[in-house]
Amino acid sequence: MMRLELVKRAEKSRLMSVLSPVFAVALTVVFAGIVFAAQGHNPLSGIWYFFLEPVTSLWGVEQLITKATPLIIIALGLSVCYLSNNWNIGAEGQLTIGAIVGSIPPILFPDFVNPLVLPLMLLMAMAGGALFALIPAKLKTSFGTNEILTSLMLVYCSNLFLDWMVRGPWRSPQGYNFPITIDFHEWAVLNAVDVGGIYLNLSAPIALVLVVILAVVMRSTLKGFEIRVLGQSPRAGSFAGFSNRRMTAFAFALSGALAGLAGMMVVMSEIGKLQPVISPGYGFTAIIVAFLGRLNPVGILIAGLVIASSYLGGEAIQTSLQMSSKLATVIQGVLLFFVLAADTLILYKVRLVTGREGEGARA
Amino acid sequence: MGEGTGDTGEILRRVGGDTPLLEVRHVIKRFGSFAANDDVSLKVMPGEIHALLGENGAGKSTLVKIIYGSLQPNAGEILWKGKPVTVASPAEARALGVGMVFQHFSLFEAMTVVENIALALPNCKATRELADTIARVSANYGLPLDPNAHIADLSVGERQRVEIVRCLLQNPELIIMDEPTSVLTPQEADQLFVTLRRLAEEGCAILYISHRLEEVRALCHHATIMRRAKVVAEADPARETVNTLAQLMVGNEIIRVIRDKGRLGPEAILLKGLTQISQEAFGVSLQDVNLSVRSGEIVAIAGIAGNGQKELFDALSGEEPLEKEDMVIFAGEAAGLMDINQRRLLGAAFVPEERLGHGAVPALKLSENVVLTRHGTGEGIARRGFTRFGKAGRIVEKVTSLFDVRKGVLDPEARSLSGGNLQKFVVGREVERTPKILIIAQPTWGVDAGAAAVIRQSLIDLSRKGAAILVISQDLDEIFEIADRIAVISRGHLSKAEDADTLTPEKVGLLMAGGAEKKGAAAA
C-alpha cells in the first residue's frame, strides 16, 4: 500500500515561502482553463482574455492600478489584524462607515470650500473606520465575543445605514429622487493626473507609501515584533510584557482606519458623491489579497495587482466570450483555496510512504 | 529493579494463584532519545486496588496511556486475562473492558448529565431509560447524581461522579484513575473511597495513581513504585509507612555538588501575605504565602504539580495582576502592581516552566527570542521603538558559548532546538544578564543529565555572585543538589522555608503529600 505522508520540517522553508504562491497561481490558471473548457470555450483563449488581455493597453493598466489601490490599502491593515490573531472580516463595513463620516464636510457644509477639506475628509474617514472597527474589538476583549461574527455582521449594518442615509437625510434635493447625495465640490474630490499616458490620482502613491511604512514597522520596530509575537503565542507575548487586549484594539483600529481611508478615496475619485453601493466588495476581496500576499506588505502589493486583474478579466470574458463575470469571483475563491493548500509545503515535506515502513513502530 | 521489600512472597502467592487481569511485560517507550518507560512490568489482579506511585516525570502517565491505548510502546507486550493484546486506541481499550477517569474532565458544560453520558456510549441516545440507569447505577455505588442536571451547575466532585458513572456504564473490569482526589475536598474523597472499595469487592480492578501516600496506604492493596522511567519497587502499602513509601518514591541516591555557602546579602525577594484567588476551573488559589530570599542564596519550592506553582510563578512575574503592591517586594521595592517589564527593570529575571509557547516563541529565531524578554530591560535592545536584532544576535552568540547550546545554523528558530538545548538557551538568556533576582520554574524539566548539570551549576554560580534565586521544582534530587533552603507548596499553602541541611527527601516528600497545608487547613 502506498500513501502520501506529510513530514513536518524543523524550520520554515524559505524557498517554499516564495514558491507556494507561484504554485497557487499556476494551479488556478489550470483550473480556470478547465472551467473555460467545460463552458465550451477554448481554454487557451479564455486564459488569454481573463489573465493577460486586460493589461495589454495603457487604459487597462490604469484600471488595474485604480482597482488594486483600495485592495492594497485595506489588505495592509488586515494583515496586521491577522498577524496578531485578530480576525477582522468586516473591512467592507469599516470602509462604508469611514466613507460616510468622511463625507460629512462636503455634504453638510457644502459652503466650506478650501484646500483643507481634502485632508480633513481623509482624516475623518480614518477616524470613522477606526471607531467602527473598535466595536468588534471591544466586544471581543470585554465579553469574549467571536470577532469573526461580529465584524462580519456589522458590514450589513453599515451597508443598510448607508442605504438609509442616501435615501433619507442625505438625499440630494436636485437628484430627481435618485438615492444619491449632492455632488462633492472641487476640493472634496481626487483629480487624476497624467503620468506617462495613464491617469492616476493621489491614492496610488499613498498606497505605495503605506506599503513602505508597514514593511519597516514589521521588520524593524518593537511594535511589529509585538504584532508577530502576540499572534503566534499569546502566552509568550504576555511574558514579554505585551498586552493582548491593547493589541486587539490597535489592530482593529488600524485596519478600520485604512479601510475607511480606502473607501473615502474610492468615493472621492470614482464617484464624487455617496450612493447606495460604493464598493464592489473591496473589503472582502482584500482578505484574499492579504493572504495571497503572505501577510507581507510587499507581497500584498503584488497580490493586490493580481487580484485586481481578475476583476478586469471578469469584464473581459464577459465582453469577449459572453461568459458571466461572476467567474471572476469563482477564480478569486479558487486562488485563495490553492494559496492556503500550497502553504502546507512551507512547514511540511511531502513523502511517499510504501506499505511496511509506516507499520514498523507498532509493537 | 532491586529494592523489593519484604512482601515479595505474598505478591508471588497472589500472582501465582490466579491469572492477572492485566499484565504489562517489559514495556519500553521512547520519545526521541528520552525513554519515558524503560523495561516496565506490572501486574494487576482482578478486584485489586493497585497504586501506581512515583514523582512527576517518573513515567506513570506514559504507562497508563499505553495501557489505555493512546500511546503505542516501542517494545514489550500487554496481556489481558493472560492473552497478548494490542491496544491500538482508547476505543479498543474500552472494548476490552478498560475504563479511565481523567484528572481533567471532558464534559460539555451546557449539556445535562444524561446527554454527556449518551455522547460517550456507542449508539446510545439520551433517553428516559438511560436516565433511569444512570440514577440507579449512581445510587448503587454511593455516587448520587441527578441525570437531568446541567454540568455547569455541578461541583467539581459531582462532575467527577459523572465521569465515573460514564465509565461504569461500559461495564469495565479495570478502571484507571489519574489523581482522582487532587480536585476533591477531604469529604468528597472519603465518599469516593467507599465507592472504589465497593467496586473492588465486586471484582473490578482499579489502577490508582496518586501522590497522596496516606490515602494510598488506606485504600490500596498493592503498590508499584516508579522512578525515572523504571519500576523500582513493589510494596504492600498497608505494611509500609508513609515515610518508607516516600523514600521509595524519591530514592536515596542524592548527588550533592560541592558548593560553599554563599555570602548572604539583604532580602531581595520578599513575599508578604501573598493571596490570590484563582478564577480558573482547575486553578489553585494562593493562600497567604510568605517567603523571603536573600541575595546570595537559592531557595527552592518543592511540590507536586498543580498545587499552585503556576499561579505563584505568574504572581511573581506580574503576568497575573495582584491586589496589593506590597504582596511582592523585589530589592526593597513594592512590585505587586508592576507589570513584568517594570519588575525586570528592578533586576528581576524569569524562566517559566513551559519552554515553547511561554518562554520562547516557537517560530521565531533565537535572536528574536532574546528581544522577547530583554527589550524592556534598559539594555538598548529596543530604542525609540526600533529593535536592534544585531545586538540580540550577539547575545545569542554569548549564550551559545557560555551554555554550550548546540544548534545547526547560526540563528535557528526556537522550535528546531532539542528540549535540552532550548532550555539552556532560555536559562542562559536570563543568566547572561546577571540579574539580581531570578525566578525559575522547573529548570531542568525533561532535560538530559548533561544539560541539567550545566544549568544547575550556572544557577549556583549566579547566586554566589550575589543573586537571589527562587527555584520552583518537582525534582527533589535537583532541589537537594542546589538549594540552600527549601519550602514546600501544597494546595496553595507554602510551608516555612527550612535549611536544606536539616531536611531529608522523606521529610520533604511528606510535606508534598499534604503535610504542608496542615497549618493552613486548621486556619481555614
CSV table of C-alpha atoms in Angstrom, one decimal, chain A residues 50 56 58 120 154 156 222 279:
chain,number,residue,atom,x,y,z
A,50,PHE,CA,-9.1,36.6,-18.5
A,56,THR,CA,-2.1,44.9,-22.9
A,58,LEU,CA,-2.4,51.6,-21.1
A,120,LEU,CA,-9.9,66.7,6.7
A,154,LEU,CA,-21.6,44.9,11.2
A,156,TYR,CA,-24.6,44.5,6.8
A,222,LEU,CA,9.2,46.8,18.5
A,279,SER,CA,-17.6,49.4,-3.2
